[in-house]
Tab-separated table of N, CA and C in Angstrom:
chain	number	residue	atom	x	y	z
A	1	ILE	N	-50.337	-23.432	-22.308
A	1	ILE	CA	-50.702	-23.687	-20.950
A	1	ILE	C	-51.728	-24.802	-20.949
A	2	GLY	N	-51.474	-25.784	-20.079
A	2	GLY	CA	-52.497	-26.868	-19.936
A	2	GLY	C	-52.343	-27.939	-20.988
A	3	ARG	N	-51.368	-27.801	-21.862
A	3	ARG	CA	-51.112	-28.799	-22.836
A	3	ARG	C	-49.684	-29.332	-22.768
A	4	PRO	N	-49.502	-30.583	-23.055
A	4	PRO	CA	-48.154	-31.154	-22.877
A	4	PRO	C	-47.191	-30.477	-23.872
A	5	TYR	N	-46.026	-30.291	-23.424
A	5	TYR	CA	-44.953	-29.622	-24.167
A	5	TYR	C	-43.708	-30.495	-24.106
A	6	ARG	N	-42.963	-30.542	-25.259
A	6	ARG	CA	-41.716	-31.306	-25.269
A	6	ARG	C	-40.807	-30.643	-26.319
A	7	GLN	N	-39.591	-30.259	-25.884
A	7	GLN	CA	-38.676	-29.592	-26.801
A	7	GLN	C	-37.289	-29.994	-26.389
A	8	SER	N	-36.451	-30.386	-27.349
A	8	SER	CA	-35.049	-30.692	-27.085
A	8	SER	C	-34.203	-29.412	-27.131
A	9	VAL	N	-33.283	-29.297	-26.255
A	9	VAL	CA	-32.322	-28.165	-26.302
A	9	VAL	C	-31.225	-28.659	-27.241
A	10	ALA	N	-31.087	-27.968	-28.351
A	10	ALA	CA	-30.127	-28.334	-29.371
A	10	ALA	C	-28.730	-28.152	-28.861
A	11	THR	N	-27.899	-29.243	-29.139
A	11	THR	CA	-26.464	-29.133	-28.832
A	11	THR	C	-25.768	-29.508	-30.130
A	12	ASN	N	-24.620	-28.928	-30.364
A	12	ASN	CA	-23.872	-29.172	-31.567
A	12	ASN	C	-22.385	-29.343	-31.239
A	13	GLY	N	-21.876	-30.587	-31.582
A	13	GLY	CA	-20.478	-30.820	-31.244
A	13	GLY	C	-20.315	-31.271	-29.844
A	14	GLY	N	-19.066	-31.293	-29.374
A	14	GLY	CA	-18.791	-31.755	-28.008
A	14	GLY	C	-18.622	-33.248	-28.035
A	15	VAL	N	-18.128	-33.761	-26.944
A	15	VAL	CA	-17.839	-35.172	-26.755
A	15	VAL	C	-19.055	-35.810	-25.934
A	16	ALA	N	-19.642	-36.810	-26.510
A	16	ALA	CA	-20.757	-37.478	-25.776
A	16	ALA	C	-20.201	-38.217	-24.537
A	17	PRO	N	-21.027	-38.275	-23.516
A	17	PRO	CA	-22.399	-37.720	-23.427
A	17	PRO	C	-22.415	-36.241	-23.048
A	18	VAL	N	-23.435	-35.567	-23.471
A	18	VAL	CA	-23.625	-34.137	-23.188
A	18	VAL	C	-24.796	-34.042	-22.187
A	19	THR	N	-24.612	-33.293	-21.090
A	19	THR	CA	-25.626	-33.101	-20.134
A	19	THR	C	-26.084	-31.640	-20.134
A	20	CYS	N	-27.248	-31.365	-19.666
A	20	CYS	CA	-27.758	-30.006	-19.561
A	20	CYS	C	-28.233	-29.717	-18.214
A	21	ALA	N	-28.157	-28.417	-17.834
A	21	ALA	CA	-28.643	-28.038	-16.503
A	21	ALA	C	-29.168	-26.570	-16.599
A	22	VAL	N	-30.183	-26.294	-15.801
A	22	VAL	CA	-30.642	-24.914	-15.657
A	22	VAL	C	-29.627	-24.242	-14.697
A	23	THR	N	-28.982	-23.185	-15.225
A	23	THR	CA	-27.902	-22.514	-14.448
A	23	THR	C	-28.300	-21.066	-14.033
A	24	GLY	N	-29.488	-20.697	-14.465
A	24	GLY	CA	-29.944	-19.364	-14.061
A	24	GLY	C	-31.428	-19.227	-14.388
A	25	GLY	N	-32.109	-18.439	-13.544
A	25	GLY	CA	-33.580	-18.341	-13.743
A	25	GLY	C	-34.285	-19.595	-13.473
A	26	ALA	N	-35.411	-19.789	-14.068
A	26	ALA	CA	-36.236	-21.016	-13.860
A	26	ALA	C	-37.158	-21.224	-15.065
A	27	LEU	N	-37.431	-22.530	-15.268
A	27	LEU	CA	-38.413	-22.910	-16.269
A	27	LEU	C	-39.815	-22.572	-15.696
A	28	PRO	N	-40.804	-22.384	-16.582
A	28	PRO	CA	-42.150	-22.153	-16.062
A	28	PRO	C	-42.654	-23.354	-15.266
A	29	THR	N	-43.520	-23.027	-14.281
A	29	THR	CA	-44.097	-24.133	-13.450
A	29	THR	C	-44.664	-25.227	-14.338
A	30	GLY	N	-44.384	-26.463	-14.003
A	30	GLY	CA	-44.901	-27.539	-14.734
A	30	GLY	C	-43.952	-28.146	-15.756
A	31	LEU	N	-42.875	-27.419	-16.134
A	31	LEU	CA	-41.860	-27.872	-17.053
A	31	LEU	C	-40.575	-28.254	-16.340
A	32	THR	N	-39.973	-29.286	-16.785
A	32	THR	CA	-38.638	-29.800	-16.239
A	32	THR	C	-37.697	-30.028	-17.301
A	33	LEU	N	-36.401	-29.949	-16.988
A	33	LEU	CA	-35.329	-30.315	-17.920
A	33	LEU	C	-34.695	-31.606	-17.479
A	34	ASP	N	-34.731	-32.605	-18.416
A	34	ASP	CA	-34.044	-33.854	-18.173
A	34	ASP	C	-32.594	-33.653	-18.480
A	35	ARG	N	-31.756	-33.741	-17.516
A	35	ARG	CA	-30.340	-33.431	-17.628
A	35	ARG	C	-29.587	-34.311	-18.549
A	36	SER	N	-29.998	-35.604	-18.614
A	36	SER	CA	-29.263	-36.535	-19.494
A	36	SER	C	-29.686	-36.491	-20.985
A	37	THR	N	-30.917	-36.059	-21.250
A	37	THR	CA	-31.381	-36.019	-22.661
A	37	THR	C	-31.471	-34.606	-23.202
A	38	CYS	N	-31.384	-33.591	-22.305
A	38	CYS	CA	-31.543	-32.214	-22.675
A	38	CYS	C	-32.878	-31.850	-23.257
A	39	VAL	N	-33.904	-32.529	-22.729
A	39	VAL	CA	-35.286	-32.373	-23.169
A	39	VAL	C	-36.085	-31.589	-22.117
A	40	ILE	N	-36.765	-30.569	-22.550
A	40	ILE	CA	-37.685	-29.817	-21.639
A	40	ILE	C	-39.027	-30.425	-21.938
A	41	SER	N	-39.761	-30.810	-20.884
A	41	SER	CA	-41.057	-31.347	-21.075
A	41	SER	C	-41.957	-31.148	-19.860
A	42	GLY	N	-43.264	-31.379	-20.074
A	42	GLY	CA	-44.185	-31.260	-18.971
A	42	GLY	C	-45.414	-30.483	-19.510
A	43	THR	N	-46.265	-30.106	-18.619
A	43	THR	CA	-47.455	-29.273	-18.922
A	43	THR	C	-47.416	-27.985	-18.164
A	44	PRO	N	-47.146	-26.938	-18.878
A	44	PRO	CA	-47.023	-25.640	-18.183
A	44	PRO	C	-48.370	-25.233	-17.612
A	45	ARG	N	-48.293	-24.508	-16.517
A	45	ARG	CA	-49.500	-24.072	-15.809
A	45	ARG	C	-49.399	-22.555	-15.529
A	46	GLY	N	-50.506	-21.833	-15.852
A	46	GLY	CA	-50.510	-20.440	-15.536
A	46	GLY	C	-49.811	-19.570	-16.526
A	47	GLY	N	-50.379	-18.399	-16.811
A	47	GLY	CA	-49.684	-17.419	-17.728
A	47	GLY	C	-48.498	-16.815	-17.022
A	48	VAL	N	-47.377	-16.768	-17.633
A	48	VAL	CA	-46.160	-16.277	-16.974
A	48	VAL	C	-45.165	-15.942	-18.015
A	49	SER	N	-44.366	-14.952	-17.638
A	49	SER	CA	-43.126	-14.632	-18.427
A	49	SER	C	-41.996	-15.386	-17.725
A	50	TYR	N	-41.008	-15.816	-18.504
A	50	TYR	CA	-39.916	-16.533	-17.879
A	50	TYR	C	-38.588	-16.136	-18.521
A	51	ALA	N	-37.561	-16.410	-17.805
A	51	ALA	CA	-36.170	-16.306	-18.347
A	51	ALA	C	-35.377	-17.403	-17.695
A	52	VAL	N	-34.676	-18.140	-18.525
A	52	VAL	CA	-33.914	-19.301	-18.002
A	52	VAL	C	-32.604	-19.403	-18.778
A	53	THR	N	-31.563	-19.829	-18.102
A	53	THR	CA	-30.269	-20.021	-18.742
A	53	THR	C	-29.955	-21.555	-18.612
A	54	ILE	N	-29.585	-22.159	-19.735
A	54	ILE	CA	-29.319	-23.586	-19.739
A	54	ILE	C	-27.815	-23.734	-20.191
A	55	THR	N	-27.115	-24.563	-19.437
A	55	THR	CA	-25.746	-24.840	-19.779
A	55	THR	C	-25.570	-26.331	-20.202
A	56	ALA	N	-24.971	-26.579	-21.339
A	56	ALA	CA	-24.693	-27.921	-21.763
A	56	ALA	C	-23.184	-28.177	-21.504
A	57	THR	N	-22.930	-29.389	-20.945
A	57	THR	CA	-21.510	-29.738	-20.606
A	57	THR	C	-21.269	-31.071	-21.243
A	58	ASP	N	-20.133	-31.159	-21.994
A	58	ASP	CA	-19.801	-32.434	-22.619
A	58	ASP	C	-18.925	-33.276	-21.705
A	59	ALA	N	-18.552	-34.506	-22.118
A	59	ALA	CA	-17.796	-35.460	-21.308
A	59	ALA	C	-16.404	-34.923	-20.931
A	60	GLN	N	-15.870	-33.959	-21.629
A	60	GLN	CA	-14.560	-33.426	-21.314
A	60	GLN	C	-14.653	-32.146	-20.528
A	61	GLY	N	-15.874	-31.755	-20.149
A	61	GLY	CA	-16.039	-30.552	-19.334
A	61	GLY	C	-16.242	-29.263	-20.104
A	62	ALA	N	-16.209	-29.328	-21.454
A	62	ALA	CA	-16.457	-28.163	-22.221
A	62	ALA	C	-17.928	-27.711	-22.035
A	63	GLN	N	-18.166	-26.379	-21.950
A	63	GLN	CA	-19.532	-25.911	-21.699
A	63	GLN	C	-19.922	-24.903	-22.708
A	64	SER	N	-21.255	-24.875	-22.907
A	64	SER	CA	-21.839	-23.796	-23.745
A	64	SER	C	-23.183	-23.385	-23.008
A	65	THR	N	-23.337	-22.100	-22.959
A	65	THR	CA	-24.494	-21.530	-22.166
A	65	THR	C	-25.375	-20.708	-23.108
A	66	ARG	N	-26.696	-20.816	-22.924
A	66	ARG	CA	-27.651	-20.079	-23.696
A	66	ARG	C	-28.798	-19.629	-22.869
A	67	ALA	N	-29.183	-18.336	-23.006
A	67	ALA	CA	-30.332	-17.808	-22.348
A	67	ALA	C	-31.558	-17.814	-23.194
A	68	TYR	N	-32.692	-18.153	-22.599
A	68	TYR	CA	-33.994	-18.237	-23.244
A	68	TYR	C	-34.990	-17.326	-22.435
A	69	ALA	N	-35.911	-16.704	-23.153
A	69	ALA	CA	-36.923	-15.895	-22.447
A	69	ALA	C	-38.169	-16.022	-23.349
A	70	GLY	N	-39.305	-15.930	-22.655
A	70	GLY	CA	-40.578	-15.945	-23.353
A	70	GLY	C	-41.736	-15.707	-22.447
A	71	ALA	N	-42.908	-15.875	-22.918
A	71	ALA	CA	-44.161	-15.712	-22.221
A	71	ALA	C	-45.150	-16.813	-22.590
A	72	LEU	N	-45.837	-17.319	-21.613
A	72	LEU	CA	-46.892	-18.307	-21.829
A	72	LEU	C	-48.235	-17.681	-21.518
A	73	ALA	N	-49.204	-17.919	-22.374
A	73	ALA	CA	-50.511	-17.412	-22.169
A	73	ALA	C	-51.544	-18.477	-22.318
A	74	ARG	N	-52.631	-18.352	-21.602
A	74	ARG	CA	-53.728	-19.323	-21.649
A	74	ARG	C	-54.369	-19.197	-23.021
A	75	PRO	N	-54.597	-20.426	-23.708
A	75	PRO	CA	-55.252	-20.385	-25.031
A	75	PRO	C	-56.703	-19.712	-24.969
A	76	ASP	N	-57.067	-19.138	-26.040
A	76	ASP	CA	-58.423	-18.496	-26.182
A	76	ASP	C	-59.370	-19.554	-26.720
A	77	PRO	N	-60.348	-20.004	-25.876
A	77	PRO	CA	-61.316	-20.931	-26.329
A	77	PRO	C	-62.093	-20.619	-27.574
A	78	SER	N	-62.265	-19.323	-27.801
A	78	SER	CA	-63.004	-18.927	-29.019
A	78	SER	C	-62.233	-19.131	-30.304
A	79	ARG	N	-60.890	-19.401	-30.133
A	79	ARG	CA	-60.033	-19.568	-31.315
A	79	ARG	C	-59.505	-21.000	-31.363
A	80	ASP	N	-59.635	-21.745	-30.299
A	80	ASP	CA	-59.079	-23.122	-30.245
A	80	ASP	C	-60.147	-24.040	-29.686
A	81	SER	N	-60.689	-24.899	-30.529
A	81	SER	CA	-61.770	-25.834	-30.046
A	81	SER	C	-61.265	-26.895	-29.129
A	82	ASN	N	-59.919	-27.039	-28.964
A	82	ASN	CA	-59.382	-28.089	-28.125
A	82	ASN	C	-59.163	-27.627	-26.657
A	83	VAL	N	-59.507	-26.350	-26.425
A	83	VAL	CA	-59.353	-25.834	-25.067
A	83	VAL	C	-60.505	-26.255	-24.186
């Protein structure tokens, strides 16, 4: 939380170009998914649990869907001098 985040959604196979979309749930506030690069990036804000489904679609319309879930917590300043 409060730190820049960047993570690629791994895709394997398919016919380029592959695009990605959030098809269920939502990313945490402050994060976005770049549809053309399949990269999640931004600076998350606030402690939150999340569940999101991302679907990758290749140039021929083949799709693969994966669900992700997790929790974000504010860093503890006593354990991280960068906070």
